[in-house]
Amino acid sequence: MSRQRTSGARPLPVLLGLAALLLGAGMFLFGPAHALVLARASIGRILIDGSLQHRAGTALPRVDLRTGVVSDDGSRTCRLVHEGVAYGGRLAEVDGGSWSLELDSLSPFGGIRILRFSRPVEPSRVAWKASLDMAGMLGVAVARSELVSLEMDGILLGLWQWAEVVGEDFERHRHLRSGPVAVLSCTGSTPWSIDAHWTPEGPDGQVEAAHERLTSLVSLIHATDLPDSLRTDSLSELVDAAAFIRLRVWEELFLDGGRAVPHLIPQAGSGRLYPVLSAEGRSSVDSTVTPDVTEILLRDPRWKGHYLQARERAEKLLVDRSVWSTRVLSLTQGLAPHVARDRDAMLRLTSLGSVPVRTSVREWEEEVRSQLHRFQHLTNGT
């Protein structure tokens, strides 16, 4: 004998009727303008609650930070508790609201010891996290990251993201090299300009060699008097051209015309520089002024053919195998139980908070319904 699950939730028309009643009472008590604000809030809450009542999903991973003694430099001792295990380290506030955590030795996140915790505020955070996962599937080296439910000193802070800070242990974390490696990081948004500032990290010998390659690379990008064939041949000796082309394909699919500002790491043996995508999503502002590496490479028919093949493989992966929609679905379902408890996160993720004030409550209600309809299609994978 089958048993049907029942719910004590009121039908949506009844709840909307109550909202209309509140609007009428509010107009009488507070005036039309204030009543409209109250009605918008009540309708938004009702629709959000209704959209989450029956949605199943796995809760976000829980991370608990417990801070201790503050040192002279402002950092403090910290214990990260994950799945019941405590890991010691030091925590420091950076960039006005973000936190940098350096663990002492052990880490629950694949050995990654330096993490950046930040509060995701963009409505597209789910899509951005999924695009980083897709970058890895397309063969781009990318820093690891994860959306989590963060608690600090007993206070639930809600939806946050931890991201790997790309450093000299990047390849060691991935079992590609047993020791540290040189990393070059651009501190601005114009990586290929003559006056760009790059910060080195790693063993002195590797850093010196990598920086010499970078200097030659930037000079070659600006050597417009050289034949294209000579420039592309020289570039392919300085960088991992195939890796830069894979990054270019990802940029075209996910950055809407933008260009990433990657970290650079020399390959073992050849020393060719390959790009590493940061989880923080920094974009270049000079792509229309200064040519980047791939723009020069694509002038060569050989690399142009390589690019077209990489682009075709990426599109098949995204469309034919529905990898993109599956990944977004997985992330969104994981967020559902969390945003059911965090209305502000739900408003950010569905862009409901950006709906402008309207003269008609019905128009605003239809706008909310339309956005929730798109959100539900996303979570249902349709």
XYZ file of C-alpha atoms in Angstrom:
382
model
C 0.000 0.000 0.000
C 1.538 3.271 -1.079
C 1.628 6.180 1.269
C 1.460 9.694 -0.108
C 3.443 12.438 1.557
C 1.303 15.346 2.653
C 2.350 18.845 3.524
C 0.898 21.369 5.851
C 1.949 24.212 3.540
C -0.839 26.557 2.461
C -1.559 26.751 -1.291
C 0.240 29.577 -3.024
C -3.008 31.414 -4.063
C -4.064 31.565 -0.396
C -0.711 32.988 0.628
C -0.802 35.548 -2.154
C -4.316 36.463 -1.052
C -2.967 37.124 2.414
C -0.284 39.312 0.874
C -2.968 41.283 -0.981
C -4.861 41.710 2.276
C -1.684 42.969 3.925
C -1.267 45.434 1.064
C -4.758 46.837 1.570
C -4.282 47.176 5.306
C -0.848 48.663 4.811
C -2.149 51.320 2.403
C -4.700 52.341 5.017
C -2.228 52.401 7.904
C 1.067 53.506 6.308
C 0.228 55.018 2.941
C 0.679 53.611 -0.610
C 4.457 53.972 -0.910
C 5.361 52.168 2.314
C 2.648 49.582 1.755
C 4.174 48.705 -1.622
C 7.527 48.013 0.029
C 5.861 45.773 2.633
C 3.904 43.905 -0.038
C 7.005 43.336 -2.152
C 8.811 41.879 0.847
C 5.937 39.581 1.815
C 5.410 38.323 -1.735
C 9.114 37.670 -2.137
C 9.249 35.684 1.093
C 6.135 33.679 0.151
C 7.457 32.775 -3.288
C 10.906 31.914 -1.966
C 9.457 29.726 0.777
C 7.235 27.970 -1.727
C 10.081 27.325 -4.109
C 12.119 25.673 -1.359
C 9.441 23.651 0.465
C 9.906 20.391 -1.410
C 13.430 20.761 -2.776
C 15.813 18.030 -1.721
C 19.569 18.348 -1.667
C 22.748 17.801 0.264
C 23.723 20.594 2.617
C 26.877 22.571 1.977
C 30.074 21.333 3.634
C 30.375 22.844 7.102
C 33.597 24.607 8.117
C 34.100 25.823 11.678
C 36.836 28.364 12.495
C 37.701 28.860 16.159
C 40.079 31.748 16.804
C 42.399 32.348 19.746
C 45.260 34.637 20.724
C 45.868 37.770 18.618
C 49.520 38.546 17.795
C 51.202 41.919 17.207
C 50.697 41.728 13.432
C 46.930 41.323 13.829
C 46.795 37.624 12.977
C 45.429 35.149 15.458
C 45.771 31.498 16.267
C 43.013 29.419 14.758
C 41.648 25.909 14.643
C 39.776 24.770 11.543
C 37.267 22.037 12.395
C 36.107 19.962 9.438
C 34.128 16.736 9.778
C 35.005 16.569 13.474
C 38.784 16.925 13.018
C 40.669 20.054 14.172
C 43.596 21.540 12.214
C 45.816 24.268 13.707
C 46.903 27.428 11.915
C 46.885 31.222 11.825
C 44.102 33.476 10.551
C 44.472 37.040 9.253
C 41.942 39.466 7.816
C 42.727 40.667 4.291
C 41.025 42.881 1.708
C 38.370 44.157 4.083
C 36.225 41.185 4.941
C 38.127 38.206 3.547
C 40.238 35.885 5.686
C 43.547 34.211 4.892
C 44.175 30.963 6.753
C 47.588 29.288 6.814
C 47.434 25.824 8.342
C 50.435 24.530 10.293
C 50.951 21.223 8.524
C 47.916 19.028 7.842
C 44.935 20.085 5.733
C 41.564 18.451 5.040
C 41.478 19.954 1.530
C 43.886 17.835 -0.476
C 46.925 19.072 1.417
C 46.249 22.753 0.596
C 47.577 24.747 3.532
C 46.907 28.373 2.493
C 43.228 29.221 1.965
C 41.324 32.415 1.277
C 37.820 32.657 2.762
C 35.508 35.237 1.176
C 31.804 36.001 1.199
C 30.311 35.456 -2.272
C 28.003 38.348 -3.071
C 27.560 38.038 -6.853
C 24.282 36.512 -8.085
C 26.341 34.465 -10.548
C 28.429 32.732 -7.852
C 27.030 29.287 -8.652
C 27.727 29.720 -12.352
C 31.243 31.020 -11.618
C 32.086 28.038 -9.408
C 30.742 25.694 -12.081
C 32.817 27.492 -14.739
C 35.977 26.904 -12.678
C 35.121 23.208 -12.530
C 34.612 23.252 -16.286
C 38.034 24.881 -16.755
C 39.605 21.870 -15.062
C 37.630 19.512 -17.302
C 38.904 21.417 -20.352
C 42.511 20.906 -19.276
C 43.158 24.313 -17.708
C 45.215 24.399 -14.506
C 42.910 25.985 -11.931
C 43.055 26.732 -8.210
C 40.676 24.667 -6.092
C 37.672 26.208 -4.377
C 34.475 25.188 -2.629
C 31.264 26.819 -1.429
C 30.793 26.133 2.279
C 28.654 27.002 5.274
C 31.052 28.911 7.542
C 30.896 29.245 11.315
C 33.366 31.389 13.252
C 33.615 31.301 17.041
C 30.116 29.908 17.393
C 28.487 32.408 15.004
C 27.028 31.016 11.765
C 28.197 33.353 8.992
C 26.327 31.562 6.215
C 27.396 31.036 2.612
C 31.148 31.530 2.043
C 33.798 30.232 -0.341
C 37.276 28.944 0.390
C 39.813 29.179 -2.417
C 43.313 27.840 -2.795
C 45.996 30.521 -2.809
C 48.269 29.631 -5.727
C 51.796 29.275 -4.382
C 54.984 27.251 -4.555
C 53.188 24.067 -3.408
C 50.721 24.117 -6.313
C 52.277 21.178 -8.166
C 53.110 19.295 -4.978
C 49.417 19.316 -3.996
C 48.676 17.638 -7.322
C 51.526 15.120 -7.027
C 53.232 16.591 -10.111
C 56.450 17.529 -8.329
C 57.896 16.557 -4.983
C 59.298 19.987 -4.118
C 58.344 23.662 -4.392
C 58.003 25.403 -7.740
C 58.386 28.992 -8.928
C 55.155 30.991 -9.269
C 54.791 34.403 -10.924
C 51.691 36.413 -9.969
C 50.659 39.698 -11.569
C 49.534 42.231 -8.956
C 47.588 44.363 -11.465
C 45.110 43.845 -14.268
C 47.475 44.463 -17.211
C 49.715 41.369 -17.214
C 51.215 41.769 -20.679
C 52.105 45.455 -20.524
C 55.749 46.533 -20.359
C 55.378 48.024 -16.885
C 53.339 45.148 -15.382
C 54.445 44.113 -11.897
C 54.833 40.407 -11.203
C 55.477 38.998 -7.731
C 57.724 35.897 -7.659
C 57.563 33.043 -5.163
C 59.557 29.841 -4.858
C 63.156 28.629 -5.017
C 65.604 31.349 -6.082
C 67.050 29.479 -9.057
C 63.627 28.623 -10.489
C 62.294 32.131 -9.883
C 65.224 33.723 -11.709
C 64.826 31.455 -14.739
C 61.046 31.916 -14.840
C 61.363 35.699 -14.597
C 63.847 35.756 -17.483
C 61.342 33.844 -19.607
C 58.577 36.247 -18.619
C 60.716 39.250 -19.571
C 61.439 37.687 -22.983
C 57.737 36.860 -23.389
C 56.542 40.420 -22.745
C 59.233 41.826 -25.057
C 58.167 39.428 -27.788
C 54.490 40.373 -27.421
C 55.426 44.012 -28.036
C 57.897 43.265 -30.878
C 55.401 44.211 -33.601
C 58.171 44.683 -36.186
C 58.985 40.940 -36.213
C 57.300 38.586 -38.721
C 54.365 36.673 -37.235
C 55.973 33.334 -38.022
C 59.075 34.232 -36.007
C 57.004 35.553 -33.103
C 54.824 32.437 -32.874
C 57.816 30.090 -33.095
C 59.591 32.040 -30.358
C 56.447 32.135 -28.195
C 56.025 28.382 -28.382
C 59.540 28.029 -26.950
C 58.762 30.322 -24.023
C 55.279 29.112 -23.055
C 53.103 26.009 -23.144
C 51.140 27.188 -26.189
C 48.530 24.409 -25.973
C 47.772 25.332 -22.352
C 47.266 29.004 -23.251
C 44.939 27.993 -26.084
C 42.838 25.847 -23.716
C 42.602 28.865 -21.394
C 41.516 31.025 -24.344
C 38.724 28.585 -25.209
C 37.490 28.715 -21.601
C 37.637 32.536 -21.601
C 35.519 32.716 -24.735
C 32.929 30.338 -23.311
C 32.670 31.807 -19.813
C 34.173 35.325 -19.558
C 31.959 37.021 -22.165
C 34.848 38.665 -23.998
C 37.095 39.129 -20.971
C 40.594 37.792 -20.425
C 41.879 36.131 -17.273
C 44.921 37.291 -15.331
C 46.654 33.948 -14.735
C 49.519 32.936 -12.508
C 52.507 31.519 -14.405
C 54.445 28.369 -13.449
C 57.403 26.849 -15.361
C 57.029 23.263 -16.528
C 59.415 20.699 -15.142
C 62.186 20.017 -17.651
C 61.349 22.446 -20.472
C 60.770 25.491 -18.246
C 57.932 26.671 -20.510
C 55.467 28.858 -18.630
C 51.899 27.611 -18.302
C 48.893 29.575 -16.965
C 47.079 28.798 -13.709
C 43.582 30.196 -13.277
C 42.813 31.852 -9.952
C 39.543 31.015 -8.193
C 39.066 34.722 -7.457
C 38.150 35.475 -11.055
C 40.450 38.401 -11.848
C 40.066 39.740 -15.398
C 42.350 41.804 -17.601
C 41.343 45.296 -18.683
C 43.949 45.711 -21.422
C 43.038 42.892 -23.812
C 41.940 45.399 -26.458
C 45.113 47.480 -26.039
C 47.905 44.941 -25.632
C 47.791 41.627 -27.538
C 47.963 38.603 -25.275
C 49.804 35.345 -25.891
C 47.019 33.537 -27.736
C 46.197 36.424 -30.057
C 49.704 36.109 -31.492
C 49.658 32.307 -31.532
C 46.365 32.230 -33.450
C 47.965 34.077 -36.351
C 49.801 30.831 -37.105
C 47.601 28.364 -39.076
C 48.987 25.435 -37.064
C 47.915 26.877 -33.721
C 44.682 28.149 -35.247
C 43.832 24.553 -36.158
C 44.728 23.421 -32.651
C 42.416 26.113 -31.260
C 39.499 25.062 -33.490
C 39.857 21.446 -32.371
C 39.993 22.476 -28.703
C 36.936 24.679 -29.151
C 34.989 21.877 -30.816
C 35.851 19.432 -28.020
C 34.799 21.983 -25.401
C 31.449 22.666 -27.054
C 30.700 18.965 -27.333
C 31.557 18.500 -23.682
C 29.242 21.330 -22.667
C 26.327 20.682 -25.001
C 26.290 17.089 -26.186
C 27.122 15.582 -22.795
C 25.280 18.274 -20.766
C 28.260 18.523 -18.424
C 27.652 22.212 -17.734
C 23.975 21.891 -16.781
C 24.739 18.806 -14.673
C 27.434 20.633 -12.720
C 25.258 23.714 -12.122
C 22.421 21.434 -11.028
C 24.661 19.658 -8.535
C 25.887 22.931 -7.021
C 22.421 24.467 -6.852
C 20.887 21.433 -5.192
C 23.649 21.573 -2.611
C 22.779 25.213 -1.919
C 19.035 24.666 -1.558
C 18.991 23.451 2.074
C 21.356 26.278 2.999
C 19.473 29.150 1.367
C 16.266 27.843 2.925
C 17.827 29.069 6.182
C 19.563 32.118 4.648
C 17.040 34.279 2.775
C 19.695 36.885 1.940
C 21.719 34.236 0.094
C 18.620 33.184 -1.838
C 17.930 36.767 -2.838
C 21.510 37.148 -4.086
C 21.572 33.874 -5.963
C 18.291 34.471 -7.791
C 18.843 38.220 -8.333
C 15.494 38.953 -6.682
C 17.080 41.731 -4.679
C 17.845 43.685 -7.868
C 14.224 44.035 -8.994
C 13.479 47.787 -9.237
C 10.579 49.470 -7.433
C 7.463 49.391 -9.602
C 4.142 51.170 -9.470
C 2.323 47.847 -9.734
C 2.618 45.027 -7.222
C 1.330 42.646 -9.915
C 4.186 43.600 -12.255
C 6.734 42.959 -9.505
C 5.062 39.656 -8.588
C 5.298 38.518 -12.231
C 8.964 39.509 -12.303
C 9.642 37.444 -9.193
C 7.717 34.475 -10.598
C 9.666 34.672 -13.848
C 13.033 34.647 -12.077
C 12.017 31.809 -9.771
C 10.756 29.868 -12.774
C 14.195 30.147 -14.360
C 15.820 29.199 -11.069
C 13.597 26.115 -10.722
C 14.399 25.042 -14.282
C 18.061 25.295 -13.368
C 17.689 23.168 -10.257
C 15.519 20.623 -12.040
C 18.028 20.314 -14.870
C 15.441 21.126 -17.544
